[in-house]
Coordinates of C-alpha atoms and ligand atoms in Angstrom, one line a residue:
X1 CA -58.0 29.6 53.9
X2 CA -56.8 30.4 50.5
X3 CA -57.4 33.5 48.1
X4 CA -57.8 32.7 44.8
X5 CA -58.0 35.2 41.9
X6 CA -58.8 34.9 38.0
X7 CA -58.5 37.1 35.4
X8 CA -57.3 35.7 32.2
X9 CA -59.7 36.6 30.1
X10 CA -63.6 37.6 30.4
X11 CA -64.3 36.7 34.2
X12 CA -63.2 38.8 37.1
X13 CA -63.2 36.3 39.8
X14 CA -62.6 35.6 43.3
X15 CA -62.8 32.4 45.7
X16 CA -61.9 31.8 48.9
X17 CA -61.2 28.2 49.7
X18 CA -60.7 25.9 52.9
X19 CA -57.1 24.0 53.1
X20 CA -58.6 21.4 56.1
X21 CA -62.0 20.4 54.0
X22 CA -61.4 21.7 50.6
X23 CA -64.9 23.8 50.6
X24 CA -65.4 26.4 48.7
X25 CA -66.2 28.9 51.1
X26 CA -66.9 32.5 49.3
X27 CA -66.9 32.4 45.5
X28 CA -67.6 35.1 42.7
X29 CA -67.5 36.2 39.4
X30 CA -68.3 39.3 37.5
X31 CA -68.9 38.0 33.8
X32 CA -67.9 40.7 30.8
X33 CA -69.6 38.9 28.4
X34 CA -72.3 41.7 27.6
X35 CA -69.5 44.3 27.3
X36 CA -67.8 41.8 24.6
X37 CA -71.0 40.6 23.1
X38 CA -71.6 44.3 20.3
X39 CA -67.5 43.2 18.8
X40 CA -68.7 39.5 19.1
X41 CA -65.6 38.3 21.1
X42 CA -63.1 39.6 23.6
X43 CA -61.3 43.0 23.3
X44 CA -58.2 42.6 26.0
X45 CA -57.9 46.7 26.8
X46 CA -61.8 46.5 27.4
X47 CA -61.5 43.4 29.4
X48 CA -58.5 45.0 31.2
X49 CA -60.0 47.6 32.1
X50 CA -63.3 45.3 33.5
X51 CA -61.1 43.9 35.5
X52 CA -59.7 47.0 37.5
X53 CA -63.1 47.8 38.4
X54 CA -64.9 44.3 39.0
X55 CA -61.9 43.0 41.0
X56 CA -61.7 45.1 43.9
X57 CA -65.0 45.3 44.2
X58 CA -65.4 41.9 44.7
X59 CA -62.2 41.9 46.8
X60 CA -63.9 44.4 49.1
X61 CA -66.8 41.2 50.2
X62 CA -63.8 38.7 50.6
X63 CA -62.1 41.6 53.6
X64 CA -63.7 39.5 56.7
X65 CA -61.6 36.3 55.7
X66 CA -58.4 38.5 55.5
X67 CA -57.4 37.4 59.0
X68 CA -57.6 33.8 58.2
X69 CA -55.9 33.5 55.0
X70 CA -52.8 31.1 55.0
X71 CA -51.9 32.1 51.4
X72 CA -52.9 33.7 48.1
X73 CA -53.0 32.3 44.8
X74 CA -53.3 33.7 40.9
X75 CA -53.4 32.7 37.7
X76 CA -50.7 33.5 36.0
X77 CA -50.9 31.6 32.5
X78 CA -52.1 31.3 29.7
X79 CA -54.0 34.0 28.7
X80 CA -54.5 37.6 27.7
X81 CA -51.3 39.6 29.1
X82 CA -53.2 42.7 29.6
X83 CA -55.6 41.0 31.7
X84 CA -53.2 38.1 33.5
X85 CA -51.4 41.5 35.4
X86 CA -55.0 42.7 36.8
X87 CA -54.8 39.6 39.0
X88 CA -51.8 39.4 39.7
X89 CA -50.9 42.7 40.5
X90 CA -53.6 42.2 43.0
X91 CA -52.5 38.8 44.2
X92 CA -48.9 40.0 44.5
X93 CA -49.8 43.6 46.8
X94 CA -52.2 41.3 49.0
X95 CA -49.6 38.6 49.6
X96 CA -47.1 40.8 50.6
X97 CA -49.3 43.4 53.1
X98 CA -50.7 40.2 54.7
X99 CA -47.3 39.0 54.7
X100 CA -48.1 35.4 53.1
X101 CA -47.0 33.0 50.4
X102 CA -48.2 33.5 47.0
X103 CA -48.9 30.4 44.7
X104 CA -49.2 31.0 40.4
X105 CA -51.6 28.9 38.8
X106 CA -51.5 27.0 35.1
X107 CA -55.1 28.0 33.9
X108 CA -55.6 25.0 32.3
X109 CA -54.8 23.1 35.6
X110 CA -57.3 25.3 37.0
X111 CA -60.2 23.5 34.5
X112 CA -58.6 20.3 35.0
X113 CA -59.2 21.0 39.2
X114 CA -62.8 22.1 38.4
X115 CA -63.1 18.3 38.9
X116 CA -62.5 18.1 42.2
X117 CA -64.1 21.5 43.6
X118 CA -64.8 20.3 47.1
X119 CA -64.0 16.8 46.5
X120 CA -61.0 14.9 46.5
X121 CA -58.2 14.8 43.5
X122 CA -58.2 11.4 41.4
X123 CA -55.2 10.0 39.4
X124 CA -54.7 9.2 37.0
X125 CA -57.3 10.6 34.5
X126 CA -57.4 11.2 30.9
X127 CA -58.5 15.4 29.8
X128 CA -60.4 16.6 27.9
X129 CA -59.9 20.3 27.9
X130 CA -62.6 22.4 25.2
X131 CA -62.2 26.2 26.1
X132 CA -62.0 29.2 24.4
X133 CA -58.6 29.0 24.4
X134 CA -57.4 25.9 24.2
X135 CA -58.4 22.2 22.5
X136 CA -56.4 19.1 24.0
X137 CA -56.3 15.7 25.5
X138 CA -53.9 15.5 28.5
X139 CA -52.5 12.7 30.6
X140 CA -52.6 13.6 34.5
X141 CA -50.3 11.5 36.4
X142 CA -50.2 13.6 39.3
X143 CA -49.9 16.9 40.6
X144 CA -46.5 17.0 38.9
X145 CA -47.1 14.8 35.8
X146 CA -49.5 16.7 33.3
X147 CA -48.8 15.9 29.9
X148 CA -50.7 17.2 27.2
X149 CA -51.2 14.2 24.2
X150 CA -53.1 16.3 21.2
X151 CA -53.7 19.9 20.5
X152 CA -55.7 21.5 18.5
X153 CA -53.4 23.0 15.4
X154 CA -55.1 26.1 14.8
X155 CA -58.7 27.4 16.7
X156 CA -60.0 25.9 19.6
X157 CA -63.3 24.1 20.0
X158 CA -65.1 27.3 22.0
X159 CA -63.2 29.8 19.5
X160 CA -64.9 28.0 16.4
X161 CA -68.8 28.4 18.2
X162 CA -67.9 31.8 18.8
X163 CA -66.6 32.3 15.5
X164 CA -69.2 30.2 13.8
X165 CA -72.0 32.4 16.0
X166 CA -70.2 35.6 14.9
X167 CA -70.6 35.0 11.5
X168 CA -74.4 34.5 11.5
X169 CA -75.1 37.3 13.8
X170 CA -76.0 35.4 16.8
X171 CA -73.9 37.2 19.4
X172 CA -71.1 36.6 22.1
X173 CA -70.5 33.7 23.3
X174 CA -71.6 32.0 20.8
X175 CA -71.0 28.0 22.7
X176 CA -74.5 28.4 24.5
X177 CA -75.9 30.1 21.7
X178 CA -75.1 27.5 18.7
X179 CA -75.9 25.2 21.2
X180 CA -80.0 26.0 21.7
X181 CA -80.2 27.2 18.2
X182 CA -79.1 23.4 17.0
X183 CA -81.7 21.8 19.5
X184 CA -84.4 22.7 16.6
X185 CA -82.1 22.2 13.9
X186 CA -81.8 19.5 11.2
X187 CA -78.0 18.3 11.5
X188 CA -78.0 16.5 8.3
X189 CA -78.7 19.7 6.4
X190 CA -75.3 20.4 5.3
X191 CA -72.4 18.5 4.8
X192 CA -69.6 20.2 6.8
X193 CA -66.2 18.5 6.5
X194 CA -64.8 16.5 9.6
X195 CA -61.6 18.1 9.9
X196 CA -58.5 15.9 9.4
X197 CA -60.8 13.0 9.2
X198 CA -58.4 10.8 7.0
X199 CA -55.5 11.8 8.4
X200 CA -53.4 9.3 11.1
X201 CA -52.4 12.8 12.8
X202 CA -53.9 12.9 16.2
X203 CA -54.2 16.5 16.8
X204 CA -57.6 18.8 15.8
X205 CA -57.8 21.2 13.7
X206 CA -61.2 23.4 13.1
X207 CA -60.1 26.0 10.9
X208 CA -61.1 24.3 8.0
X209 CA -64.4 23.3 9.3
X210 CA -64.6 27.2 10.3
X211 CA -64.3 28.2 6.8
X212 CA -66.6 25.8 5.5
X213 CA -69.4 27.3 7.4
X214 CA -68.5 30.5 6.7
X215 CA -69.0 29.6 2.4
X216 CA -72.3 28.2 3.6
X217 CA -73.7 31.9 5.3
X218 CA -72.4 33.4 2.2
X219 CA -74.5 30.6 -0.1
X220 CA -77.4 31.5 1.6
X221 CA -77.1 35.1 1.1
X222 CA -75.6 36.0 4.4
X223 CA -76.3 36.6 7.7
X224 CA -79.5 38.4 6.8
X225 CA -80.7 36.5 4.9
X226 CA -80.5 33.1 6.4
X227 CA -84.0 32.2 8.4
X228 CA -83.7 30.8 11.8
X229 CA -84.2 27.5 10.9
X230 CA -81.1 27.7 8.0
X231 CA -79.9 29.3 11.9
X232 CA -80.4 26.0 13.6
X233 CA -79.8 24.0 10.5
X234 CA -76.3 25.4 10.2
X235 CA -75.7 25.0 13.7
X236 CA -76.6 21.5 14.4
X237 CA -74.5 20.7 11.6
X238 CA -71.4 22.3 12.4
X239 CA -71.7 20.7 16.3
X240 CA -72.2 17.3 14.6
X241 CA -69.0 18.0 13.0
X242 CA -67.2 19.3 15.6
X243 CA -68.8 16.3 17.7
X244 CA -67.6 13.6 15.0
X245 CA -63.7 15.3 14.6
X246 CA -63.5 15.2 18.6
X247 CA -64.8 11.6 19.1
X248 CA -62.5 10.3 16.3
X249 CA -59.6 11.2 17.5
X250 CA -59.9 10.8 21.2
X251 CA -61.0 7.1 20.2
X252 CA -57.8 6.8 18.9
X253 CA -56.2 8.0 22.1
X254 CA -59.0 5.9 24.3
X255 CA -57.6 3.0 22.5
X256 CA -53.6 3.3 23.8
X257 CA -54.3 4.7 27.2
X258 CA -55.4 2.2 29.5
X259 CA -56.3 4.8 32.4
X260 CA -60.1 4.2 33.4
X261 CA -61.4 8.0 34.5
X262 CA -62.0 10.3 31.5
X263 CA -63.0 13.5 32.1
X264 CA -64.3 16.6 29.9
X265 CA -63.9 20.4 31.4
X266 CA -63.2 23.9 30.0
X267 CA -65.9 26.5 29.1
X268 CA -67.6 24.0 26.0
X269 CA -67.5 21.2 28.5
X270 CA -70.8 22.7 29.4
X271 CA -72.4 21.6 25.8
X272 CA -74.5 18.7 26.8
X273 CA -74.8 17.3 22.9
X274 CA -70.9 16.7 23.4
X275 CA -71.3 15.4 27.2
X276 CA -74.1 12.8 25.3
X277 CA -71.4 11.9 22.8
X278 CA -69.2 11.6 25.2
X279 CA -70.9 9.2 27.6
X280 CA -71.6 7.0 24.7
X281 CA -67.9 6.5 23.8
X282 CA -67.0 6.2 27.4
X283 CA -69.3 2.7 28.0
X284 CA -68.0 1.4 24.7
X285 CA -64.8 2.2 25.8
X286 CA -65.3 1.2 29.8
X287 CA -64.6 4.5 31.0
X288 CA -65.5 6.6 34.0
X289 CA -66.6 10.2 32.3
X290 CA -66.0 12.6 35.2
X291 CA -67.1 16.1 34.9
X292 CA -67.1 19.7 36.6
X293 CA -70.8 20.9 37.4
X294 CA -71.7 23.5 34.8
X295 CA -71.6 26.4 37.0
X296 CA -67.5 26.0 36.7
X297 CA -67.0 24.4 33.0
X298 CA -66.4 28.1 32.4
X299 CA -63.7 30.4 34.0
X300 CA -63.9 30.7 38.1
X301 CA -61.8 31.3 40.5
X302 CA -63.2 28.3 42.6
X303 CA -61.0 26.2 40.3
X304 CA -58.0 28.2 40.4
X305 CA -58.5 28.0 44.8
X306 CA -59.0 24.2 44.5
X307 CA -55.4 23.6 42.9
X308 CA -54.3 26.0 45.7
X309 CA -55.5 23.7 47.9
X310 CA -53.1 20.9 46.4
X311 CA -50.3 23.3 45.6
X312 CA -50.0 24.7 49.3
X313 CA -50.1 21.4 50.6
X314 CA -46.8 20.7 48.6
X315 CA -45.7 24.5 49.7
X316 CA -45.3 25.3 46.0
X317 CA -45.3 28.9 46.6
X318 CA -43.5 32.1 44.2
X319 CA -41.3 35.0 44.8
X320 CA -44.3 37.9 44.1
X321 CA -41.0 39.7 42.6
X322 CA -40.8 36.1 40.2
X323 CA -44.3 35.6 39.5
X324 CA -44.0 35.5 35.2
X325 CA -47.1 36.9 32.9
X326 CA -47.0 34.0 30.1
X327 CA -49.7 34.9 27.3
X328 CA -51.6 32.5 25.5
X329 CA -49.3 33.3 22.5
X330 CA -46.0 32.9 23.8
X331 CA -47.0 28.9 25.2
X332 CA -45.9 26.1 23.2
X333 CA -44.6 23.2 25.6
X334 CA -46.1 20.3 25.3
X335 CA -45.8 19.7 29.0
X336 CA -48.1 21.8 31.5
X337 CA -45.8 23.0 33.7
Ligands
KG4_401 O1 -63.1 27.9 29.7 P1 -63.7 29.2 29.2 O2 -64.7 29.9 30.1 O3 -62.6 30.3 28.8 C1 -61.3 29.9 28.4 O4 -60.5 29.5 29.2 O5 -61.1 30.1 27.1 O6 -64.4 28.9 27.8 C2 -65.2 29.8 27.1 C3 -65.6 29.2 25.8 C4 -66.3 30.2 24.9 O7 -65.6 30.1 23.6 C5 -67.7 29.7 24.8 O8 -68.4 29.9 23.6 C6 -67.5 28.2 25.1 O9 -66.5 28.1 26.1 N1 -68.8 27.6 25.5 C7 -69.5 26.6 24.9 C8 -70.6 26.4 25.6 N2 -70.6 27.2 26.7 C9 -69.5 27.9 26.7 N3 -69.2 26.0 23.7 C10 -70.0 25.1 23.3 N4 -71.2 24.8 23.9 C11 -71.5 25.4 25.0 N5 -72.7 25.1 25.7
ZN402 ZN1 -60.6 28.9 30.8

């Protein structure tokens, strides 16, 4: 069995997994969103801090599959520094007291093996990846062939519900949120750009569209002022945008790439309007749409242990005096590494 733990941002979590059958044997995670929610996103020393507390506690449940554990794995980038070392401090003392190999994990290959939690891999496969983090299409070859084909150039696609929530007072995280609120809402209200919509670039961008909602909340007084339905109204509109700048440019991409499986994953992987859109584009296009249950769109360690799976397999395993911290901020490669 495999240890897996994640801590690179909100989520303190832990999984153990099978190597034989690839089950997910033991699996938890302590969510920080409540503690985020009153400064509307993520404060890393708060999170940090979270994390020293919520880890070992859940470490202490995970003690009876100590004797049966081949090797432990971490996530080790990208994300908030501050709260990448909680796990891997961990990961690093356990691996060398049990005297085992230690394994770093890519986060983003993490939401990418959400696919195949308990299952087996497939390849190749066209990504989707919508976190809080991170926007981008990526090409999987293989285990060792991940490239990543368009990025977002500024906020991610969770960041901007977040953000957008934030600035009509609806709370932390704002995905789910914006999400419900738009169910009663009238999409055609306003007319929110579609970012880069006339541009050949195939890259997103939701800055723009970010800003445009935030003139809107101030033409309608504010947060306090706005009613819920100019709530829901503004919401639906803004996902509709979101939706349209997303399905434009992975049509672009859908029609270069011949591979068949397309899959969706990250934390706003979970928003079924975009899994809808999605689907739609997917039978026009002939495509497969493959996607994680919802329970581990957002960050889990079951993820991070299912690459393990694959990575000790291949005995990809680090020095615990190599293992690197890589923040979201200091990644640029275009390959996943
Ligand atoms: O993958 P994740 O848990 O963390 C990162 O790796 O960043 O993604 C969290 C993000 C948050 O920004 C959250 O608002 C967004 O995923 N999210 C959603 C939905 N559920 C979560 N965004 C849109 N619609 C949702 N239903
Ligand atoms: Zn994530």
């Amino acid at each position: 069995m495999i240890l897996s733990i994640e801590s690179s941002c909100d989520d303190s979590s832990i999984a153990i997994t099978q190597i034989s059958t690839k089950k997910l044997i033991y699996h938890k995670k302590i969510s920080q969103e409540e503690q985020h929610s009153v400064y509307g996103g993520v404060v890393p020393e708060l999170a940090s801090r979270l994390h020293a507390v919520a880890l070992p506690e859940i470490l202490k449940e995970t003690k009876p599959y100590f004797k049966d554990l081949k090797a432990i794995s971490v996530t080790n980038q990208p994300g908030l520094g501050i709260t990448l070392l909680e796990g891997i401090t961990m990961a690093k003392t356990l691996a060398v007291l049990l005297d085992i190999p230690l394994i770093a994990v890519h986060h983003l290959k993490g939401h990418i093996y959400s696919l195949f939690i308990e299952k087996e891999s497939i390849s190749p496969l066209l990504v989707l990846l919508i976190s809080g983090g991170h926007t981008q299409i990526i090409r999987v070859k293989d285990f060792d062939n991940m490239e990543i084909l368009a990025t977002s150039m500024d906020d991610s696609v969770g960041e901007s519900f977040d953000k957008c929530a934030k600035m009509m007072g609806l709370g932390y995280p704002g995905g789910p949120i914006v999400e419900q609120l738009a169910k009663d809402g009238d999409e055609d209200r306003f007319d929110l750009p579609v970012p880069l919509r006339n541009s050949p670039l195939i890259a997103f961008s939701l800055s723009g569209l970010k800003n445009a909602v935030r003139l809107k909340v101030e033409v309608l007084g504010g947060k306090e002022a706005m009613t819920t339905q100019d709530k829901s109204d503004l919401s639906a509109s803004f996902q509709k945008a979101i939706k349209l700048h997303l399905i434009q440019k992975s049509k672009k991409i859908f029609a270069r790439e011949d591979i068949k499986d397309f899959a969706i994953v990250g934390g706003a992987s979970a928003n079924k309007y975009i899994r809808d859109a999605y689907q739609k584009l997917c039978d026009e296009f002939g495509k497969k749409l493959h996607l994680a249950p919802l329970q581990y769109c957002s960050d889990n360690a079951g993820m991070i242990g299912r690459y393990a799976i694959d990575a000790y397999q291949r005995e990809r395993f680090i020095d615990p005096n190599e293992i690197d911290i890589v923040s979201t901020k200091k990644q640029k490669s275009g390959m996943l590494l």
